[in-house]
Coordinates of C-alpha atoms and ligand atoms in Angstrom, one line a residue:
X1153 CA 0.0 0.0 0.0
X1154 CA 1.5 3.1 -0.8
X1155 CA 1.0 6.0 1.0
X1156 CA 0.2 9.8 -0.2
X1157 CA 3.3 11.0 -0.4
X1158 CA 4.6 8.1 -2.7
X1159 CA 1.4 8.9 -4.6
X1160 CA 2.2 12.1 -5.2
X1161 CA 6.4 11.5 -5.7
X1162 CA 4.7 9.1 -8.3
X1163 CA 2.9 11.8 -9.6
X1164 CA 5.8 14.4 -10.4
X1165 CA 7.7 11.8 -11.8
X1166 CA 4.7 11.2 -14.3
X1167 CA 4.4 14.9 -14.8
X1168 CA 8.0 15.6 -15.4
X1169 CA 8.3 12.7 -17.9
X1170 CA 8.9 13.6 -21.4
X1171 CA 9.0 9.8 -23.1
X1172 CA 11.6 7.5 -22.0
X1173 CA 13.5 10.7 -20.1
X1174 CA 12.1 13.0 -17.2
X1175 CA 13.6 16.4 -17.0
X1176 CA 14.6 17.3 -13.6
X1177 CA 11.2 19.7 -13.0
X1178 CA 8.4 20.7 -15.2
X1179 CA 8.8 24.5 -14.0
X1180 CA 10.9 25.5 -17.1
X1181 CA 14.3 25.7 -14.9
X1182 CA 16.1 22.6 -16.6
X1183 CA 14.2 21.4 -19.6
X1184 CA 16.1 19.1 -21.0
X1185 CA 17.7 14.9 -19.5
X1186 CA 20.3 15.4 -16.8
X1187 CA 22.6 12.5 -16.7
X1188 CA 22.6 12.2 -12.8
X1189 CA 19.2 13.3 -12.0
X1190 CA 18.1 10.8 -15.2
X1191 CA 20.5 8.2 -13.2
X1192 CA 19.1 8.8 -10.0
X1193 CA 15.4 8.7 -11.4
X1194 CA 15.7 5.4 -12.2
X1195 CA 16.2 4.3 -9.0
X1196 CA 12.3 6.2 -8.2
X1197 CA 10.8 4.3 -11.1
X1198 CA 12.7 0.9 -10.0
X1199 CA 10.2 1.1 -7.0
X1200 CA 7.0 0.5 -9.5
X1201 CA 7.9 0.3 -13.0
X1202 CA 11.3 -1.3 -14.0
X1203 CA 10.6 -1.2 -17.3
X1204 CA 10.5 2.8 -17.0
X1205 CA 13.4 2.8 -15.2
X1206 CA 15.7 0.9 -17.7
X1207 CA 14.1 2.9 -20.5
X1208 CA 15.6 6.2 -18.6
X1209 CA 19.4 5.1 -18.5
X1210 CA 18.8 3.9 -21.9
X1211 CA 17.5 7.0 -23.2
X1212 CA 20.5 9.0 -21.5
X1213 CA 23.1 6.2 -22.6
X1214 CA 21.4 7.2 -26.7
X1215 CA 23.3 10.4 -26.4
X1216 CA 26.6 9.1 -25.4
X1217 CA 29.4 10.7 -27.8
X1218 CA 31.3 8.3 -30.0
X1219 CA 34.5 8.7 -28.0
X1220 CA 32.6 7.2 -25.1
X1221 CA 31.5 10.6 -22.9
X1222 CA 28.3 10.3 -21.5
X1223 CA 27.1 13.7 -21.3
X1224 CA 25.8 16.4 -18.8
X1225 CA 22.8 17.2 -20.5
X1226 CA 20.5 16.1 -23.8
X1227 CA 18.5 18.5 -25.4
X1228 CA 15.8 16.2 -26.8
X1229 CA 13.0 19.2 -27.3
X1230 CA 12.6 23.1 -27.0
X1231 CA 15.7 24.8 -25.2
X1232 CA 14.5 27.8 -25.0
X1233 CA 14.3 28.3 -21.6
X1234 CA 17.5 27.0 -20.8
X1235 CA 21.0 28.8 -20.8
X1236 CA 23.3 27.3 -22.4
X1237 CA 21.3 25.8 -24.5
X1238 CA 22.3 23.8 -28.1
X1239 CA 23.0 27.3 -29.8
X1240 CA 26.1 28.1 -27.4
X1241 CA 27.1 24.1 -27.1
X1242 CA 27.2 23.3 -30.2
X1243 CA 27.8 19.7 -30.0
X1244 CA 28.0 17.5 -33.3
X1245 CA 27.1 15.0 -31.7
X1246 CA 23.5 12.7 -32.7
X1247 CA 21.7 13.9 -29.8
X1248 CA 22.5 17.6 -29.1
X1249 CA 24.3 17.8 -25.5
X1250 CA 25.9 19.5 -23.6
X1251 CA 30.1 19.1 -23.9
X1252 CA 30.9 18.2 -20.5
X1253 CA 30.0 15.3 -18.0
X1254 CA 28.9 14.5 -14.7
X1255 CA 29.4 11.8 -11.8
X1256 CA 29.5 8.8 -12.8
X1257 CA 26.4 7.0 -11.2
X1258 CA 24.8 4.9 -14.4
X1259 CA 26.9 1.6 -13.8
X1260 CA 25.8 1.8 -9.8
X1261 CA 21.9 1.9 -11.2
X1262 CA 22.8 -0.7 -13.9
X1263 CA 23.5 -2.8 -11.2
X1264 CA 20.5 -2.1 -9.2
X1265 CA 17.9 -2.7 -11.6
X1266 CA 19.6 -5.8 -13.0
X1267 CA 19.8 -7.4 -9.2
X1268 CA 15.9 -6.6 -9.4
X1269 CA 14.9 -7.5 -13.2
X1270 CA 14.2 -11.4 -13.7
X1271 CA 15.6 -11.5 -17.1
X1272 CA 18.1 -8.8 -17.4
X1273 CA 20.1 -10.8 -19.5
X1274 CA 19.6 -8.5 -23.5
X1275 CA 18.8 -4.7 -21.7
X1276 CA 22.0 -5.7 -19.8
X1277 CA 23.8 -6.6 -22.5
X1278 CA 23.2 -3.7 -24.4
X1279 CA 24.5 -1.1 -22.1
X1280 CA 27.2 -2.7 -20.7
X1281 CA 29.9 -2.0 -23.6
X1282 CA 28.5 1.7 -23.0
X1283 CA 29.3 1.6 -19.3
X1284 CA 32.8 0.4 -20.2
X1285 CA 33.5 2.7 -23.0
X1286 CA 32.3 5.4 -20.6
X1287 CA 34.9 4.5 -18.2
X1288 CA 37.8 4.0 -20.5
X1289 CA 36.5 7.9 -21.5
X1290 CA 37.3 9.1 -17.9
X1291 CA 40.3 7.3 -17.4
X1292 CA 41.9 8.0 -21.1
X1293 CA 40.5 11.7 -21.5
X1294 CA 40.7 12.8 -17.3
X1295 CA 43.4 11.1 -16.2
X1296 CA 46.0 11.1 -19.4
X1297 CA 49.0 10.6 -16.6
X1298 CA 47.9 8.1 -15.4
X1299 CA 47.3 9.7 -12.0
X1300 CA 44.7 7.2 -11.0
X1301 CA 42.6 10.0 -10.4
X1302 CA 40.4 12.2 -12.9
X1303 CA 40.3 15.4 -13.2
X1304 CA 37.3 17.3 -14.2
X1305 CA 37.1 20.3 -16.1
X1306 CA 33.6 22.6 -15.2
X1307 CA 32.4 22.9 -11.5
X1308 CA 29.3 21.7 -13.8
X1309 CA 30.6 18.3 -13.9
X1310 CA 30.9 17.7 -10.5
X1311 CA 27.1 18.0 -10.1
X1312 CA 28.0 20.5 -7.4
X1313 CA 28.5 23.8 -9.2
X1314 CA 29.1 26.6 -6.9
X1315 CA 30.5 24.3 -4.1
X1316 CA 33.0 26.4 -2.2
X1317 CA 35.6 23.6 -3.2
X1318 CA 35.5 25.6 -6.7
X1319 CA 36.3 29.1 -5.4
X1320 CA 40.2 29.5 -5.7
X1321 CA 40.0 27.2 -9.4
X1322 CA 37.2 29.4 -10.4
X1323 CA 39.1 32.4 -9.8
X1324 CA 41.8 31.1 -12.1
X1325 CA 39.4 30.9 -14.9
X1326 CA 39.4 34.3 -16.8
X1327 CA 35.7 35.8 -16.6
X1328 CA 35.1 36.5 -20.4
X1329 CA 32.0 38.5 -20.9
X1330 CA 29.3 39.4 -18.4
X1331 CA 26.4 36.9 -19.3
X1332 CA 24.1 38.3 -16.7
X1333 CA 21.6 39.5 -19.6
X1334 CA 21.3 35.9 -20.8
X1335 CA 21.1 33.5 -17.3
X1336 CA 17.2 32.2 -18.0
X1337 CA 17.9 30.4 -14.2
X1338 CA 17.1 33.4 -11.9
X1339 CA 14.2 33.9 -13.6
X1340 CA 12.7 30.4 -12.0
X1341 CA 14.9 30.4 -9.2
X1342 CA 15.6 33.1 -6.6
X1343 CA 18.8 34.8 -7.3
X1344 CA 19.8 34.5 -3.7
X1345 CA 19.9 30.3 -4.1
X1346 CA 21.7 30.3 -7.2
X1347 CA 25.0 30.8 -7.9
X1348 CA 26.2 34.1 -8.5
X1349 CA 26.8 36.7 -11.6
X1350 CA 31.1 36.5 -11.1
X1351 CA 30.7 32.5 -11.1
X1352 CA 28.0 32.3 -14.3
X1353 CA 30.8 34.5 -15.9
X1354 CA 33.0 32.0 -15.7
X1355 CA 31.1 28.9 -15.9
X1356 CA 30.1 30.2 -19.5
X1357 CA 33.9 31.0 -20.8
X1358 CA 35.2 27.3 -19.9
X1359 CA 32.1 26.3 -22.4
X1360 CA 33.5 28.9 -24.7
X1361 CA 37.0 27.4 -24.4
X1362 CA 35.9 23.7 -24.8
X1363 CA 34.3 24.7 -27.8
X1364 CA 36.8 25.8 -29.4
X1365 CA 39.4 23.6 -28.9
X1366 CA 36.4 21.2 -30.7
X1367 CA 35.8 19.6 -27.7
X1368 CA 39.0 17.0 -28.5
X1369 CA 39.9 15.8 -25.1
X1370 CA 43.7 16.8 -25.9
X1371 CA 43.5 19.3 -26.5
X1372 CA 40.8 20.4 -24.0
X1373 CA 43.3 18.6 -21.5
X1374 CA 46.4 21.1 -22.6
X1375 CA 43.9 23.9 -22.8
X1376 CA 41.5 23.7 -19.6
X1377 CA 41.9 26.6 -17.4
X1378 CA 40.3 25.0 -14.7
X1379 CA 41.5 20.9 -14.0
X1380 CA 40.5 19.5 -10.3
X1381 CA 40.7 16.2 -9.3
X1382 CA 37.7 16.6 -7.0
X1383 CA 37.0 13.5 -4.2
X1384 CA 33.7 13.5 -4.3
X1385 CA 33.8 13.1 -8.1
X1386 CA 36.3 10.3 -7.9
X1387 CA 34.9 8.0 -5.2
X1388 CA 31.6 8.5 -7.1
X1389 CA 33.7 6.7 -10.2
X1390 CA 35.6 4.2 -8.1
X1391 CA 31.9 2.7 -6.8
X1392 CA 31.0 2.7 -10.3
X1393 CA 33.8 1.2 -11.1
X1394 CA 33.4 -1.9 -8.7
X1395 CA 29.5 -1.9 -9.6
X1396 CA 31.1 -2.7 -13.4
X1397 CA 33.8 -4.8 -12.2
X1398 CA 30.5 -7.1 -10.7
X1399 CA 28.6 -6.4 -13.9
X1400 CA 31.4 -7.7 -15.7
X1401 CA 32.3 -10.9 -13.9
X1402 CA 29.1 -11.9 -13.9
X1403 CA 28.8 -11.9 -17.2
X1404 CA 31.9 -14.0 -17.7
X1405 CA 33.8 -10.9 -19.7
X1406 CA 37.2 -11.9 -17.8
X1407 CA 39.0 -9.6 -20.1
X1408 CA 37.1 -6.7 -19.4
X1409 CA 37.0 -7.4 -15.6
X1410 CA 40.6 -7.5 -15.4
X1411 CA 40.8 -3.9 -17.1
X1412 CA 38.3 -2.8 -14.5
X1413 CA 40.3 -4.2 -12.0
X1414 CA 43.1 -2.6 -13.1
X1415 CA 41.4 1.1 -13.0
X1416 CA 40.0 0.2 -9.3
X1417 CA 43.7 -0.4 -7.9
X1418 CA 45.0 2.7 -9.2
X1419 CA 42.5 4.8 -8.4
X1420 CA 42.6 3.0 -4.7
X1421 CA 45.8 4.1 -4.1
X1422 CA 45.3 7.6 -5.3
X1423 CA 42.3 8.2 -3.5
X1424 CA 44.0 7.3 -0.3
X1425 CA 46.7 9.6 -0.9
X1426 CA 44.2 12.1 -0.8
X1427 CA 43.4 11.2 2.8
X1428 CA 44.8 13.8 5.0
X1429 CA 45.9 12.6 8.5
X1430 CA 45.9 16.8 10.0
X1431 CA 42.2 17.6 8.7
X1432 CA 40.9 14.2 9.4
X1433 CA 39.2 14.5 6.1
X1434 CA 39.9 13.9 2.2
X1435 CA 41.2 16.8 0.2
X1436 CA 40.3 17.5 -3.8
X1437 CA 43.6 18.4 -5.6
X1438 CA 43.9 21.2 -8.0
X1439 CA 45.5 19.2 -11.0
X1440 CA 46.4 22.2 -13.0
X1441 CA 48.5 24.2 -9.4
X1442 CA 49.8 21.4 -8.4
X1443 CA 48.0 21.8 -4.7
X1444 CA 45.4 20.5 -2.6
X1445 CA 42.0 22.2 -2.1
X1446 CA 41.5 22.1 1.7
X1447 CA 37.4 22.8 1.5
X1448 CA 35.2 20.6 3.2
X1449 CA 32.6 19.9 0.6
X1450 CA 29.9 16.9 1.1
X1451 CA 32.3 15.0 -1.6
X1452 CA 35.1 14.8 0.8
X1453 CA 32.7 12.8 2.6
X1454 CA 32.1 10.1 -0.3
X1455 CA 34.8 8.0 0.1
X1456 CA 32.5 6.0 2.8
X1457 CA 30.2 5.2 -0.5
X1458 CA 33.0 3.9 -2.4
X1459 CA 35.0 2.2 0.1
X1460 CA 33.3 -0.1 2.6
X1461 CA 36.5 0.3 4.7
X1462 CA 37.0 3.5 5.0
X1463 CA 35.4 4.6 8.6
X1464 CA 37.4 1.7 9.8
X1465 CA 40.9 3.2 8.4
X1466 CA 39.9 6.4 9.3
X1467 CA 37.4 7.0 12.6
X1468 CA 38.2 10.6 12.2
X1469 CA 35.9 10.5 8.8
X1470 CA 33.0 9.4 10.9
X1471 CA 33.6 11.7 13.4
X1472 CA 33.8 14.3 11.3
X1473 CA 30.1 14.1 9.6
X1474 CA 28.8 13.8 13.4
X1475 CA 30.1 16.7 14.1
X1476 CA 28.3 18.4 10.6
X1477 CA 24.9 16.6 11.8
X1478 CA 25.3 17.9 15.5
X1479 CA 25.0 21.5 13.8
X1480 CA 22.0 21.5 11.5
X1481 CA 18.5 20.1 12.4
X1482 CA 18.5 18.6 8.9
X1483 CA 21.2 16.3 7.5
X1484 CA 23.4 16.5 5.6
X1485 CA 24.7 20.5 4.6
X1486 CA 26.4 19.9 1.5
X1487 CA 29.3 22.1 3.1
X1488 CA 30.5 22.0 6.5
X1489 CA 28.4 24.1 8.6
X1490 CA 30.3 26.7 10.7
X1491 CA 32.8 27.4 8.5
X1492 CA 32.6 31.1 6.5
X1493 CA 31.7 30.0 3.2
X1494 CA 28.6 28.1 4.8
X1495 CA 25.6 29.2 3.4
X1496 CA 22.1 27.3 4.2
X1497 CA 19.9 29.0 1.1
X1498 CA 22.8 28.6 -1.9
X1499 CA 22.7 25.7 -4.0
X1500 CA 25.8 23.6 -3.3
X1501 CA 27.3 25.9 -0.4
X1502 CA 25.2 24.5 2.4
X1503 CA 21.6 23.0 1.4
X1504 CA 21.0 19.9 1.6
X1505 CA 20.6 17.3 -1.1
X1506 CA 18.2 13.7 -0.9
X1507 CA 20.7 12.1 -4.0
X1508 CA 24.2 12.5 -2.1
X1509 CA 22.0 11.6 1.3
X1510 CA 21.3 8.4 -0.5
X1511 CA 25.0 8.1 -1.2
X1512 CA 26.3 8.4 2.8
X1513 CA 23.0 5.9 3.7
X1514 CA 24.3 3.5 1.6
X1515 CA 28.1 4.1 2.4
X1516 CA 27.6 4.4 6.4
X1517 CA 25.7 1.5 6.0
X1518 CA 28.2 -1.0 3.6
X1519 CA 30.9 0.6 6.4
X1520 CA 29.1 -0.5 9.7
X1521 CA 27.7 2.7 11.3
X1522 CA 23.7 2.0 10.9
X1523 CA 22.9 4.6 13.6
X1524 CA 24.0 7.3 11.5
X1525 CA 22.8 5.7 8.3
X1526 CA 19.5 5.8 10.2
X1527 CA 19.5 9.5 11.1
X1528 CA 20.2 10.4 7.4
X1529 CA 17.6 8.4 6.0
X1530 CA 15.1 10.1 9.1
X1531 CA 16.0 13.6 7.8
X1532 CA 15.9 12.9 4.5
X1533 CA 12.3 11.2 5.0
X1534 CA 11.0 14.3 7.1
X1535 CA 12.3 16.8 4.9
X1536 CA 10.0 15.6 2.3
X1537 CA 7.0 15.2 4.3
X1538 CA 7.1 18.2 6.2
X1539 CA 8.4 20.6 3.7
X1540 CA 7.8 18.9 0.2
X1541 CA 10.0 17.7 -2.9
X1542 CA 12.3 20.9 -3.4
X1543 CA 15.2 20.9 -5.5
X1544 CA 17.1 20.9 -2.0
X1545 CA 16.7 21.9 1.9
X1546 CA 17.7 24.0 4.0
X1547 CA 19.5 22.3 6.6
X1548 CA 19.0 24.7 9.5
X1549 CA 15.0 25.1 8.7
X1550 CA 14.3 22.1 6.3
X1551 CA 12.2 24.8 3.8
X1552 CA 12.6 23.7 0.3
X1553 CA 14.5 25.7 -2.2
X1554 CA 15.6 25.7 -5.4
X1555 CA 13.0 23.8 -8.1
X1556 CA 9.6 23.0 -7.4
X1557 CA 8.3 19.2 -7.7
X1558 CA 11.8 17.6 -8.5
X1559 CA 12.3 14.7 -10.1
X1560 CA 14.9 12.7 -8.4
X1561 CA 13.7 14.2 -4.6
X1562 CA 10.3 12.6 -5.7
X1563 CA 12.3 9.8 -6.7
X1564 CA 14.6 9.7 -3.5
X1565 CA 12.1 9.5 -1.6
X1566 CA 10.5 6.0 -3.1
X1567 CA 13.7 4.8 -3.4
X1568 CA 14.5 5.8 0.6
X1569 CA 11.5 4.2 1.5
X1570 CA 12.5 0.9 0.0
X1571 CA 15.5 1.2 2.3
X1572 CA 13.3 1.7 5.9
X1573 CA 12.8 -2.5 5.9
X1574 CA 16.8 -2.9 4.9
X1575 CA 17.8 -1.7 8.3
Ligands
DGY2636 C1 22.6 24.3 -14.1 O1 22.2 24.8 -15.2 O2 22.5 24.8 -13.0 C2 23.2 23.0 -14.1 O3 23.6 22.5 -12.9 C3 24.3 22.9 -15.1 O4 24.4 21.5 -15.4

């Protein structure tokens, strides 16, 4: 029996569908398939229609580029209301898209709807040579050294744009052009929960950049004026990574597997270099200065989802998100509360956000703490009930901000309730 909120999360995922691909909210804000809200979506759907839900990854997976990219965003209709839209991208690409990427969650989902689909065996088979040349694209076209770690290129790709993790890369990035005439965003959000005019500025002259280096990863590589290895980015790929090491044994491709393997070592060491014994945290590195970024973003955090040892090597880690919950009524601020750059209303700087939640349930859980697994899943549960399914929440007041009726909270919060009986 479902209850009324599932009803109506059921709802705005049927009102924000398009055919075969939701956009994140029907309120004009993002019009267009999101890689890790589509991603995340899925997991919603996987609660009542796993048909719909395969038919969303495979929708996103139809616009991945012939060098393997899976992109940020497809523009399957009318753009209009979106900047950038297809006129400054300018992809030549099948599907038109965006020219950048984002985390890497698809293999992670692949794996969860084929553990729940009887017959998985042809929809599997189809998109798992697309999950593989997706990760040979990271680790070929972000990682050229062989670093074990990828760099990305946009705060966009990240997923979490105007973190505070950005600021001193950003600042490296030459501001090009005021595009404050042509953001369409503050016109559906409030300016004061979106990022702001001096980072738009710059978000739009790395697109310009990109686009005219043809969007060749080399040269992109050589070229990119902002390159940051970001944690939260990375241990997002590594679990993907082992979901399509799993995906890949079981299907008897020991080849493949072993490459997979192969990307999992090296990127185990490297992430683990990142630990950092001082902050008691993981630290992003700014691949293009040569120097760690010492801002505690929510990603520094997602190790504990990649790595089901982590809290045990490092007790400080656990420690550390207490301390984070123990100052907001609502977990978890997507940066750590306290510090100066914390702000509750603004995006990526403070709010919080039901997918990443999903993330530390899962990791907290795979690394032995359930009791804080449990207060996560709590918040995230009474967020939506009491205040609705925002685009994110304000951690200190739980009022929803950001986009109204959002796909993947509505879909969070079907997939979170799957996870009340796991405990
Ligand atoms: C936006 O437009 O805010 C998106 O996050 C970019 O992908």
């Amino acid at each position: 029996m479902s209850t009324d909120l599932e009803a109506r999360a059921r709802e705005i995922l049927r009102a924000n569908d398009r055919g075969g691909y939701t956009v994140p909210t029907s309120s004009g804000l993002y019009p267009a398939q999101w890689n890790w809200d589509s991603c995340l979506v899925a997991l919603g759907f996987a609660q009542y229609d796993m048909n719909r839900a395969w038919q969303e990854v495979e929708t996103l997976f139809s616009g991945q580029w012939r060098n393997g990219m899976v992109p940020s965003i497809l523009f399957h209709g009318d753009d209009s209301t979106y900047f950038p839209n297809t006129a400054i991208w300018q992809c030549r690409e099948q599907v038109p898209s965006s020219g950048i990427t984002q985390p890497a969650v698809a293999a992670t989902v692949v794996r969860y709807l084929a553990e729940r689909t009887p017959d998985a065996r042809e929809r599997l088979g189809a998109l798992l040579p697309k999950l593989l040349a997706s990760h040979r694209w990271f680790h070929a076209a972000r990682d050229p050294d062989g670093s074990g770690l990828v760099s990305i290129i946009h705060p966009w790709e990240s997923g979490m744009d105007n973190s505070p993790v950005w600021d001193a890369a950003l600042a490296d990035v030459p501001p090009g052009p005021s595009v404050a005439h042509l953001r369409k965003d503050t016109g559906f959000a409030a300016a004061a929960v979106r990022p702001t005019g001096p980072e738009y500025d710059r978000y739009i002259n790395l697109v310009v950049t990109f686009r005219d280096a043809g969007y060749d990863p080399e040269a992109v590589w050589r070229t990119a004026p902002l390159l940051v290895a970001d944690i939260g980015f990375n241990a997002i790929l590594q679990r993907a990574n082992h979901d399509l090491l799993h995906l890949l044994r079981q299907a008897g491709d020991t080849d493949c597997a072993a490459e997979v393997a192969g990307m999992i070592d090296r990127a185990d060491a490297a992430l683990e270099a990142r630990w950092s014994e001082p902050d008691g945290i993981y630290t992003s590195w700014n691949t293009k200065r040569g120097i760690p970024i010492e801002k505690p973003g929510i990603g520094c955090l997602l190790p504990l989802y990649a790595d089901p040892q982590a809290a045990s090597r490092h007790p400080a880690l656990v420690e550390r998100l207490r301390r984070w919950l123990g100052q907001v009524k609502y977990g978890v601020p997507s940066f750590e509360p306290g510090r100066p750059e914390f702000e509750p209303l603004r995006y990526w700087r403070g709010p919080v956000w039901l997918v990443v939640n999903w993330m530390l349930i899962d990791g907290l859980r795979r690394n032995g703490q359930p009791d804080l697994a449990q207060r996560i899943l709590a918040d995230s549960l009474e967020l939506v009930g009491t205040h609705g399914f925002g685009e994110y929440f304000d951690p200190l007041t739980g009022n929803a901000l950001g986009g109204p009726e959002f796909s993947w909270t509505a879909a969070m919060y079907l997939f979170l309730n799957s996870l009340k009986e796991d405990v």
